PDB file of C-alpha atoms in Angstrom:
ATOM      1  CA  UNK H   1     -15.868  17.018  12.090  1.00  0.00           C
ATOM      2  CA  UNK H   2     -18.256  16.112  15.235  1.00  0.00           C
ATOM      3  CA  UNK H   3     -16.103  16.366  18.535  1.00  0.00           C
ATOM      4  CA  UNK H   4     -16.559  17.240  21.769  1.00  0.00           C
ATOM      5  CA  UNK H   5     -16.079  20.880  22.318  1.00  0.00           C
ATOM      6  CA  UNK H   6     -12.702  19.912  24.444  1.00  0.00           C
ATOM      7  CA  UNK H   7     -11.684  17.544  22.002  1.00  0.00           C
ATOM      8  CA  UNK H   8      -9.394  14.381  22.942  1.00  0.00           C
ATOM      9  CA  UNK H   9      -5.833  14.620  24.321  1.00  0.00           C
ATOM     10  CA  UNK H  10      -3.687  14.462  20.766  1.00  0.00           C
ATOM     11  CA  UNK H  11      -0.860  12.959  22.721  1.00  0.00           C
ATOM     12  CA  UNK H  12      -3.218  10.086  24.184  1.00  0.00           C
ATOM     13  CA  UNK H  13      -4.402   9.307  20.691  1.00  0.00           C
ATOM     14  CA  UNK H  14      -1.068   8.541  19.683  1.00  0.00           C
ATOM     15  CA  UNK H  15      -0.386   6.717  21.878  1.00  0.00           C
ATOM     16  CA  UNK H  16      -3.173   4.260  21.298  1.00  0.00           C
ATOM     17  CA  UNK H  17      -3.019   4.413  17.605  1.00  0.00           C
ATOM     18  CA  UNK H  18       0.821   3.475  18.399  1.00  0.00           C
ATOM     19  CA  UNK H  19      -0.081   0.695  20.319  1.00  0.00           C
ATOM     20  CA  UNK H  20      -2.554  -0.947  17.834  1.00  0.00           C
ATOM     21  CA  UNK H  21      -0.413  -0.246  15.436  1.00  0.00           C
ATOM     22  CA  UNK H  22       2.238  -2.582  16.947  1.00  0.00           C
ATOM     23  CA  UNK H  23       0.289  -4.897  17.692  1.00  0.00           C
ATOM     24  CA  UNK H  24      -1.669  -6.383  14.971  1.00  0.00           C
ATOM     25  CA  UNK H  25       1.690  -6.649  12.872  1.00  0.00           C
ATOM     26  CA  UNK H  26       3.434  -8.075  15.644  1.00  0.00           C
ATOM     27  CA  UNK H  27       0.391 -10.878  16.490  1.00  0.00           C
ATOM     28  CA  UNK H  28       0.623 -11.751  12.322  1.00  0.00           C
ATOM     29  CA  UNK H  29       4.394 -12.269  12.293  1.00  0.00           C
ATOM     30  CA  UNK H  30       4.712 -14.526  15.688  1.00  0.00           C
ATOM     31  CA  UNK H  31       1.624 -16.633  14.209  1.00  0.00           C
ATOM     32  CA  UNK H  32       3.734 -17.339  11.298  1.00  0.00           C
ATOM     33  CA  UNK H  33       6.725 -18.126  13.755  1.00  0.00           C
ATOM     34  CA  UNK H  34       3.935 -20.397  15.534  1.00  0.00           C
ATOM     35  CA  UNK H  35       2.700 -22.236  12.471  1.00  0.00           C
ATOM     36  CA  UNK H  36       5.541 -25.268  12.876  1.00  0.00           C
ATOM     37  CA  UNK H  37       4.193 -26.046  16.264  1.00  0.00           C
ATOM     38  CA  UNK H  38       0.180 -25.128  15.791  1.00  0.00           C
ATOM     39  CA  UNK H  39       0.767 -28.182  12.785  1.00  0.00           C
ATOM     40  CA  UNK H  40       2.104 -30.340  15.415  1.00  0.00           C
ATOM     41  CA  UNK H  41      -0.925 -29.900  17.616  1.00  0.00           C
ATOM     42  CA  UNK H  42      -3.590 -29.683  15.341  1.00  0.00           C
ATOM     43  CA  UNK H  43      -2.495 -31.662  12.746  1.00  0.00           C
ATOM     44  CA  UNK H  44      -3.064 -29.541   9.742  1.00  0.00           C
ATOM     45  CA  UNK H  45      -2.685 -29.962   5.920  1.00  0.00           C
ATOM     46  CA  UNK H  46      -0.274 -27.750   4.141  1.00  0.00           C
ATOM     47  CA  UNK H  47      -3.287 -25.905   2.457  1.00  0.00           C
ATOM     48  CA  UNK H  48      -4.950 -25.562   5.588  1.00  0.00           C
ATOM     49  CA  UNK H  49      -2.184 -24.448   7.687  1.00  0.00           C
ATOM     50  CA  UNK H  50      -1.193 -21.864   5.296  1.00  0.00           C
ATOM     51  CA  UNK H  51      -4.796 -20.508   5.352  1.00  0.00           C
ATOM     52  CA  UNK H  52      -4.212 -19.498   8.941  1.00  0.00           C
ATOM     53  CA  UNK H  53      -2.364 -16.480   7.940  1.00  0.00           C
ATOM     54  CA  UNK H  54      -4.284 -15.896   4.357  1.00  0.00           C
ATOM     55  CA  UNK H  55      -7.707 -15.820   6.053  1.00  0.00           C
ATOM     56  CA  UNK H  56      -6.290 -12.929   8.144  1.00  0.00           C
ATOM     57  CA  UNK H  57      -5.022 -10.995   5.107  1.00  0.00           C
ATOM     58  CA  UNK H  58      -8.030 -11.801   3.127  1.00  0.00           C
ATOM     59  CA  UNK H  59     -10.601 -10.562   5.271  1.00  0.00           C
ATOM     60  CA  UNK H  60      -8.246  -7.706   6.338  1.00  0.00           C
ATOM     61  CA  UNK H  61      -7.801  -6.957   2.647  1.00  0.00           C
ATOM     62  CA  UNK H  62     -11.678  -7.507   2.082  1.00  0.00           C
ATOM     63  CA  UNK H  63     -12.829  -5.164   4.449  1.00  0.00           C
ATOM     64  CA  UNK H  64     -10.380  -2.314   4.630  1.00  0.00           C
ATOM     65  CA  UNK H  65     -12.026   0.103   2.212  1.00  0.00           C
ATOM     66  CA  UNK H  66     -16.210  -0.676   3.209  1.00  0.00           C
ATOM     67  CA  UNK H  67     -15.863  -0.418   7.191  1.00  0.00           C
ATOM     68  CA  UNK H  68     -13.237   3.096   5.934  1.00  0.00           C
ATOM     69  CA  UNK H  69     -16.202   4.696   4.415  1.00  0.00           C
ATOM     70  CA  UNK H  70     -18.542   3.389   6.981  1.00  0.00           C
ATOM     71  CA  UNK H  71     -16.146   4.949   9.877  1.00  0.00           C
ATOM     72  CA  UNK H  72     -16.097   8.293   7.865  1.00  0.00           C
ATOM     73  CA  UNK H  73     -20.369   7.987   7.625  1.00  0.00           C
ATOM     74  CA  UNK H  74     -20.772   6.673  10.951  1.00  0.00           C
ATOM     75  CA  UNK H  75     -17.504   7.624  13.201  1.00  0.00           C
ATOM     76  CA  UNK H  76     -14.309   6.725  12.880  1.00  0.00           C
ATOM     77  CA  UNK H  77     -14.014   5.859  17.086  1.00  0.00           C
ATOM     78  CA  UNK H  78     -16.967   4.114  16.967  1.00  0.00           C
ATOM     79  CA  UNK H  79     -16.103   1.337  14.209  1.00  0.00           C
ATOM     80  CA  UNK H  80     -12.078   1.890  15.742  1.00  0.00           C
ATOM     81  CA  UNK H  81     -13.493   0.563  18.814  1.00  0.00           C
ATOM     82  CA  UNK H  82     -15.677  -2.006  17.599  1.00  0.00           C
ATOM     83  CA  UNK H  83     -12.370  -3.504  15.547  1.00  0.00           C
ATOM     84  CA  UNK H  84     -10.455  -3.853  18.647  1.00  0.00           C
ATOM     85  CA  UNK H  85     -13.017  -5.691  20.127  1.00  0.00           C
ATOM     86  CA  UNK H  86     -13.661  -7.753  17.558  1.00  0.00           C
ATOM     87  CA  UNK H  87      -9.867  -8.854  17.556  1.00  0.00           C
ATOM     88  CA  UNK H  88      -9.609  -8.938  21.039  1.00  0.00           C
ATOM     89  CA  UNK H  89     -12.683 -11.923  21.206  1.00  0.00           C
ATOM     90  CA  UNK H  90     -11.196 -13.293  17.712  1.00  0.00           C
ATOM     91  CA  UNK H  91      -7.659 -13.731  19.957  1.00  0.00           C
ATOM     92  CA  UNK H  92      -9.626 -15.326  22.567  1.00  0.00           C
ATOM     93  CA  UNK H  93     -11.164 -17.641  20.981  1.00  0.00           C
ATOM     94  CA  UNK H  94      -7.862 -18.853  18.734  1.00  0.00           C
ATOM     95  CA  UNK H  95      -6.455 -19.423  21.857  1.00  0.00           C
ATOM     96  CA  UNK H  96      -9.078 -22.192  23.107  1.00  0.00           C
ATOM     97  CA  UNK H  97      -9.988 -23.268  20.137  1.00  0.00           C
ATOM     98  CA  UNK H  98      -8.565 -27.110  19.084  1.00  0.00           C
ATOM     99  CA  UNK H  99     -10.296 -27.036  15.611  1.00  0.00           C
ATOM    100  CA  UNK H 100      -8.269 -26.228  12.542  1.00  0.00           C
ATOM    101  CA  UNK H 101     -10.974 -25.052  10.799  1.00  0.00           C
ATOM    102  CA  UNK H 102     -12.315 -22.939  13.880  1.00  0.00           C
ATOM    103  CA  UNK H 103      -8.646 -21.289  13.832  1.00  0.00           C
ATOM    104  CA  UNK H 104      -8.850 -20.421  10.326  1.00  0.00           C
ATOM    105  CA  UNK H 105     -12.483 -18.808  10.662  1.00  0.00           C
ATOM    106  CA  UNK H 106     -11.449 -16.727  13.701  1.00  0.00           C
ATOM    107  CA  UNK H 107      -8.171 -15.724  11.905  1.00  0.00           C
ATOM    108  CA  UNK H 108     -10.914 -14.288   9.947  1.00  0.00           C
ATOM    109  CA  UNK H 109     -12.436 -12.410  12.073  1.00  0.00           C
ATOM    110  CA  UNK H 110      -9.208 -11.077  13.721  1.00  0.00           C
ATOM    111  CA  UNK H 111      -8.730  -9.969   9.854  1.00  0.00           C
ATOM    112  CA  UNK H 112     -12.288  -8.213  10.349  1.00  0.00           C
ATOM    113  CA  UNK H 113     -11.115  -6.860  13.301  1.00  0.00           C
ATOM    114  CA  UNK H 114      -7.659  -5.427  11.796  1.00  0.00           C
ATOM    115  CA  UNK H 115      -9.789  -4.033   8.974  1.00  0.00           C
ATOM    116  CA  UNK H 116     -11.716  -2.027  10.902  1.00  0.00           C
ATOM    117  CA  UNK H 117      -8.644  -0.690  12.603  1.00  0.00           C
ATOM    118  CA  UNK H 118      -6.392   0.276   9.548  1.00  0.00           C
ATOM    119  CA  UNK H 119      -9.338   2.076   7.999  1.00  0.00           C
ATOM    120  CA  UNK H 120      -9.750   4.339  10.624  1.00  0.00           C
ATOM    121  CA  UNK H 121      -6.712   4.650  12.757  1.00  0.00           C
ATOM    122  CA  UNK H 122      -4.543   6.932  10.910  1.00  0.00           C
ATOM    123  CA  UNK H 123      -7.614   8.778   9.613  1.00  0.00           C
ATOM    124  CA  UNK H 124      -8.194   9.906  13.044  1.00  0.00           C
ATOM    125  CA  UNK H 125      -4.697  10.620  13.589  1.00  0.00           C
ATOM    126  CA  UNK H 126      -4.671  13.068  10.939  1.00  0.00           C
ATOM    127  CA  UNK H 127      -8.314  14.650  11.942  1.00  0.00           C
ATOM    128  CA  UNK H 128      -7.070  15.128  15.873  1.00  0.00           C
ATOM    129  CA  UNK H 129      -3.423  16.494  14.437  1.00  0.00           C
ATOM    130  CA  UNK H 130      -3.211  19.974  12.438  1.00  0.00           C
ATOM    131  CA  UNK H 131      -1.445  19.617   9.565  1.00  0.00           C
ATOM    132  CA  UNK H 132       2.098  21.250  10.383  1.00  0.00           C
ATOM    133  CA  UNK H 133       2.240  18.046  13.453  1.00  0.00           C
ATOM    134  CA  UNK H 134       0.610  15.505  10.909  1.00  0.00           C
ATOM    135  CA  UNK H 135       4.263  14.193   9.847  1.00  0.00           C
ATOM    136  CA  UNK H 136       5.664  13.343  13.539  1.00  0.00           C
ATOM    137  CA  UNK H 137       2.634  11.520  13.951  1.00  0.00           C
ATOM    138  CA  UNK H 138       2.377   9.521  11.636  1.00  0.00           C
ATOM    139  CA  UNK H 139       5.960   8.416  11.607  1.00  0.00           C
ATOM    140  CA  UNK H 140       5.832   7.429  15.379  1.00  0.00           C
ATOM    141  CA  UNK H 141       2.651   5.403  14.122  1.00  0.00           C
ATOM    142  CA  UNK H 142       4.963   3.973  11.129  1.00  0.00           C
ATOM    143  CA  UNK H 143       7.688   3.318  13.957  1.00  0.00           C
ATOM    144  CA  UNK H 144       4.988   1.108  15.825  1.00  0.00           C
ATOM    145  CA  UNK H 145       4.271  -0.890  12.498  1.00  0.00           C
ATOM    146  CA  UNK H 146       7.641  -2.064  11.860  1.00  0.00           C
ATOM    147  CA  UNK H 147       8.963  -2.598  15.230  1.00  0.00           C
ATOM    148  CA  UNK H 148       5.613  -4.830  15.735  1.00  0.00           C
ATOM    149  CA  UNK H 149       7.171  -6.734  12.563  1.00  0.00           C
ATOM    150  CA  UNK H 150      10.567  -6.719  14.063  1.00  0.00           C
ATOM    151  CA  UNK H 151       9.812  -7.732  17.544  1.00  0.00           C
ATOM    152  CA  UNK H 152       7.006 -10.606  16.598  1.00  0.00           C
ATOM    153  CA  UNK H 153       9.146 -13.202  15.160  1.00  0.00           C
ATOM    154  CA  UNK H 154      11.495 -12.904  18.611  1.00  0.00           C
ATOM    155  CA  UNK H 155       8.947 -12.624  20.987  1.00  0.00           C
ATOM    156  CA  UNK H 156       6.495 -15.292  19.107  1.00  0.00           C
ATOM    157  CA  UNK H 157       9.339 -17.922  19.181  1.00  0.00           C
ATOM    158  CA  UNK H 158       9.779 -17.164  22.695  1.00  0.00           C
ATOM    159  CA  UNK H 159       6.214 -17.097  23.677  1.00  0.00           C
ATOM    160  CA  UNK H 160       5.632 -20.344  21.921  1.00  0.00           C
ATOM    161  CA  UNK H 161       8.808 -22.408  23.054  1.00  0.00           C
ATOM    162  CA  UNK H 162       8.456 -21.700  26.441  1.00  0.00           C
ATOM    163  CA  UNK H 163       4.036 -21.043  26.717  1.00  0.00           C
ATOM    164  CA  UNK H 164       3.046 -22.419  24.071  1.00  0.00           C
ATOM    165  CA  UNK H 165       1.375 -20.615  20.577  1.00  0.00           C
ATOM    166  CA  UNK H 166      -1.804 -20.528  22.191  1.00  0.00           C
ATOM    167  CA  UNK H 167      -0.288 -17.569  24.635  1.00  0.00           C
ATOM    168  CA  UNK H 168       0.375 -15.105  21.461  1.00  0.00           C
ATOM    169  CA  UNK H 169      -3.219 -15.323  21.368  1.00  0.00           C
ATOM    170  CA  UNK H 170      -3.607 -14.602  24.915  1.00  0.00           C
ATOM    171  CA  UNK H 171      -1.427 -11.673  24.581  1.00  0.00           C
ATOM    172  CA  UNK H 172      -3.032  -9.994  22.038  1.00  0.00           C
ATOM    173  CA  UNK H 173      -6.336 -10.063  23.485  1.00  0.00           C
ATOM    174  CA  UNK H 174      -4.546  -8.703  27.054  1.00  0.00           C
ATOM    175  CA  UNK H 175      -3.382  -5.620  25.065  1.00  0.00           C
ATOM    176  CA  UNK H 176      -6.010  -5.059  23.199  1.00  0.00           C
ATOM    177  CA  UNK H 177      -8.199  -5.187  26.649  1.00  0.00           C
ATOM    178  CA  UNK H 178      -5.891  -2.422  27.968  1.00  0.00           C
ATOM    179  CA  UNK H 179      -6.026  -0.114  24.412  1.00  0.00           C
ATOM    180  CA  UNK H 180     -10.003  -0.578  24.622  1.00  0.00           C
ATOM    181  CA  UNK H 181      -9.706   0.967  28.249  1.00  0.00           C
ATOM    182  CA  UNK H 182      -7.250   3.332  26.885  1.00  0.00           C
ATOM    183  CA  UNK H 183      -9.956   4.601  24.073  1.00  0.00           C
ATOM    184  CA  UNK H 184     -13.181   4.764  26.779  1.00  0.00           C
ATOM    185  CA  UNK H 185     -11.026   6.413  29.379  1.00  0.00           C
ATOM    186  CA  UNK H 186      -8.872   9.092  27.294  1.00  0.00           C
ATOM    187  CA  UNK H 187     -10.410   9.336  23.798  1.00  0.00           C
ATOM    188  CA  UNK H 188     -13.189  11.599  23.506  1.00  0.00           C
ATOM    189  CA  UNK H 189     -15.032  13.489  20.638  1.00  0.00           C
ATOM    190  CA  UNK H 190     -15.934  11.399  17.316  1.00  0.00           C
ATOM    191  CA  UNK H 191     -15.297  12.322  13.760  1.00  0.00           C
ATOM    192  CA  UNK H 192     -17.585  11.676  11.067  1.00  0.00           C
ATOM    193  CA  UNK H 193     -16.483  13.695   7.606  1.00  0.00           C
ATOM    194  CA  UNK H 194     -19.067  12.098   5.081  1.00  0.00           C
ATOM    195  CA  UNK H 195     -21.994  12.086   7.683  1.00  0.00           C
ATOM    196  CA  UNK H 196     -25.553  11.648   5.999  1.00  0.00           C
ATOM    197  CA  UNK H 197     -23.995  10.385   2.249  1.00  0.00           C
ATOM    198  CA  UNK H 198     -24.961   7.080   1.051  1.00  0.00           C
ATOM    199  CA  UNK H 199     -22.505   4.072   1.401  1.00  0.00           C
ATOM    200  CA  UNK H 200     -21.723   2.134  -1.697  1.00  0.00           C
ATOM    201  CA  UNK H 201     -22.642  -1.088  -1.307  1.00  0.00           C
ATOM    202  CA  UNK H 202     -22.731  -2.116  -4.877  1.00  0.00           C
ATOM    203  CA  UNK H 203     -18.737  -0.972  -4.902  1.00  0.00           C
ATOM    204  CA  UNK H 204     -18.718  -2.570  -1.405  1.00  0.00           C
ATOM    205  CA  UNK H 205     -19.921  -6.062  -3.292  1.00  0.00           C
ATOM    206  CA  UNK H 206     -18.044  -5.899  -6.587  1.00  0.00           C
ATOM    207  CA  UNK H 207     -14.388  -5.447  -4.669  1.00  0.00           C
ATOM    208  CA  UNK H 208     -14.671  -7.795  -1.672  1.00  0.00           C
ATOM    209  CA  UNK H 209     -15.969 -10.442  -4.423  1.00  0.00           C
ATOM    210  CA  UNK H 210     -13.158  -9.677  -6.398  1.00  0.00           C
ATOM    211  CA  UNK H 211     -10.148  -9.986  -3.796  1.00  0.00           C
ATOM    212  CA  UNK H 212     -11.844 -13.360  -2.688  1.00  0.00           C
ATOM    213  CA  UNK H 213     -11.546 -14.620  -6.598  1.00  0.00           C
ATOM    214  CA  UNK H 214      -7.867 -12.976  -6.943  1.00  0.00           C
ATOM    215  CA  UNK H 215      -6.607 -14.589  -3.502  1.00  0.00           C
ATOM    216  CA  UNK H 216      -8.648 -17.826  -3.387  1.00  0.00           C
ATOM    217  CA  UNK H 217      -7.540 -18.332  -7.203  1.00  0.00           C
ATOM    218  CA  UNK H 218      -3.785 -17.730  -6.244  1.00  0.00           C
ATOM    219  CA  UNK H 219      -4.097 -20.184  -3.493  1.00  0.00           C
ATOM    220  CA  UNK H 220      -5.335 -23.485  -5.670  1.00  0.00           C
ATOM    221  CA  UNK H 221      -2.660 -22.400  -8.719  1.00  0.00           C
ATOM    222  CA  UNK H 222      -1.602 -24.477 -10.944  1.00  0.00           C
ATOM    223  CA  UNK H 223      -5.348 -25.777 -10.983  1.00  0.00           C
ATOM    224  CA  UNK H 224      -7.236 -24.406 -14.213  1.00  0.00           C
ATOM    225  CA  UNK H 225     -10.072 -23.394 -11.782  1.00  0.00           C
ATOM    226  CA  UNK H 226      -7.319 -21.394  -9.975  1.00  0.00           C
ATOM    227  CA  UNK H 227      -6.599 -19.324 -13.668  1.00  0.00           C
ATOM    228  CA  UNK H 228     -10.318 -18.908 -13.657  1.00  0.00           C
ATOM    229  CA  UNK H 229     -10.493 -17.043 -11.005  1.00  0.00           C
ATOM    230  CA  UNK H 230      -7.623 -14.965 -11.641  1.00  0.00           C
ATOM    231  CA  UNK H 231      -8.629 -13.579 -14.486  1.00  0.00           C
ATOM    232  CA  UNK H 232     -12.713 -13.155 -13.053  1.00  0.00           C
ATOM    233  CA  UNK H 233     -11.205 -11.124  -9.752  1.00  0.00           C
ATOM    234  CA  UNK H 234      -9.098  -9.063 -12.551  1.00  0.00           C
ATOM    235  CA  UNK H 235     -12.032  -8.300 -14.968  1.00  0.00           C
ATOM    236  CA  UNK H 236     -14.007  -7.651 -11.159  1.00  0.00           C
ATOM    237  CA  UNK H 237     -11.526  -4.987 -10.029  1.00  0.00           C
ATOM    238  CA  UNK H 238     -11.364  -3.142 -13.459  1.00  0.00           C
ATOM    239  CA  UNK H 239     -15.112  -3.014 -13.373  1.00  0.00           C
ATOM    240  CA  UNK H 240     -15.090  -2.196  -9.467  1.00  0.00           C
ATOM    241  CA  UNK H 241     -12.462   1.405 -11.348  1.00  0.00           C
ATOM    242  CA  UNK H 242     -15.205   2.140 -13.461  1.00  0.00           C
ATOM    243  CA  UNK H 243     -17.828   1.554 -11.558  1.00  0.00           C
ATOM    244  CA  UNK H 244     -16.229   4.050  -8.880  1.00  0.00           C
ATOM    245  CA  UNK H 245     -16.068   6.292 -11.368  1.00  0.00           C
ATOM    246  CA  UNK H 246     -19.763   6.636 -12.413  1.00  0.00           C
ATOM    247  CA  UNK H 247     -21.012   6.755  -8.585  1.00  0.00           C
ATOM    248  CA  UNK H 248     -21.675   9.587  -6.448  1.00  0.00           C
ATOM    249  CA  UNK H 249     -20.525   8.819  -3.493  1.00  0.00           C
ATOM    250  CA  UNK H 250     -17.762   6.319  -4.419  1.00  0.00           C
ATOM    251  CA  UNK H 251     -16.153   3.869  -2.238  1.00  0.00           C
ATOM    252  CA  UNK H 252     -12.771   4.858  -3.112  1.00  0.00           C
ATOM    253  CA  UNK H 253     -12.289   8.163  -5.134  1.00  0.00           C
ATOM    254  CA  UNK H 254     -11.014   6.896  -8.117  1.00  0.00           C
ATOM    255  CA  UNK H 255     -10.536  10.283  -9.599  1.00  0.00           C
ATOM    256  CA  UNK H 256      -7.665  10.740  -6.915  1.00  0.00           C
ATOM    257  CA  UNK H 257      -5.693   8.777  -8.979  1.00  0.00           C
ATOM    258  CA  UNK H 258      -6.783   9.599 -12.351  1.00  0.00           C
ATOM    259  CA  UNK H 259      -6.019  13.378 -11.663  1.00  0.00           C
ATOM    260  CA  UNK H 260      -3.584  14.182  -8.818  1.00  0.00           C
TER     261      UNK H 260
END
């Protein structure tokens, strides 16, 4: 680990894990409360309107394990940061956009954003926390997930009947302006475990292209091209396992699973 020699307050890390916790599940569930009215505005296809929240989840799902081993090659603070950010602007630009298709690319890059985040929030959690504190951590971070589920759908509805579903957007960059503060102000120190190995980028490749095939072939089902590329992100992942396997500095430790 690489940290200052005073090391960051473990108390003020919680609390902004806690925070971005809540509030990337609680911006996904009022957007799907929104959807009704941003189809009213903007006019949207079924298709379309439902890739508002699958771009999000894609590129989340995507991303999630490269930018993890980045963060543990590069710093986990660094690339938490630079997630925030990136969802913060993302948010932004949702909420001025009147494009469909600019919506659905910037869900994107909120997705980005959130990957960036989940890959490296709870893994600095557990480097800040010794182990016998590790549990009451991460359940108040767990706590902060679901009530972010629980409250969106109440608060979205609100937001949007009475400001419209442009201010969830609004929102969500406001907070996440006040957890970036949070992280330059009270977070010190930086922690990077797997400093100096080589990323996989061939691993990297072989997954992302394989959730795209598995998710984008789910989405045009019953289409024959849809089966297609079902059974291409299926063969991808298996050969993503084995490819894992071989590596030496693996994307995701395969043998974690194989032999634990």
């Amino acid at each position: 680990m690489n940290a200052t020699k005073k090391g960051p307050d473990k108390s003020v890390v919680a609390l902004i894990a806690a925070l971005i916790s809540f509030l990337t599940p609680f911006t996904s569930s009022s957007v799907n409360i929104a959807l009704p009215s941003i189809d009213r505005e903007l006019s949207l296809n079924a298709i379309s309107l439902s890739w508002i929240a699958t771009s999000y989840l894609l590129a989340a799902g995507m991303f999630l394990l490269p930018f993890g081993r980045i963060a543990d090659i590069y710093g986990r603070k660094r690339i938490y940061v630079a997630g925030v950010i990136i969802d913060a602007v993302a948010s932004v630009m949702c909420a001025l956009l009147s494009s469909g298709t600019g919506l659905i690319f910037f869900r994107g890059m909120q997705g980005l954003g959130g990957a960036m985040i989940f890959g490296t929030g709870i893994a600095i959690l557990t480097s800040v926390y010794p182990a016998q504190e590790r549990g009451k951590a991460l359940g108040i971070n767990v706590a902060a997930v679901y009530t972010g589920l629980s409250a969106g759908p109440l608060i979205g509805g609100l937001l949007t009947e009475y400001l419209g579903w442009r201010s969830i957007f609004f929102l969500n960059a406001l907070l996440g302006a006040i957890i970036i503060a949070l992280v330059f102000w009270k977070m010190t120190g930086e922690w990077r475990e797997a400093k100096g190995e080589r990323f996989d980028s061939a691993g990297a490749f072989i997954y992302s292209l394989s959730l795209v095939a598995l998710m984008y072939g789910f989405s045009v089902l019953p289409n024959l091209f849809g089966g297609a590329l079902i059974l291409a992100g299926t063969i991808g992942l298996y050969g993503f396992a084995v490819w894992e396997k071989r590596t030496k500095h693996p994307l995701l430790d395969i043998i974690l699973f194989t032999k634990n």
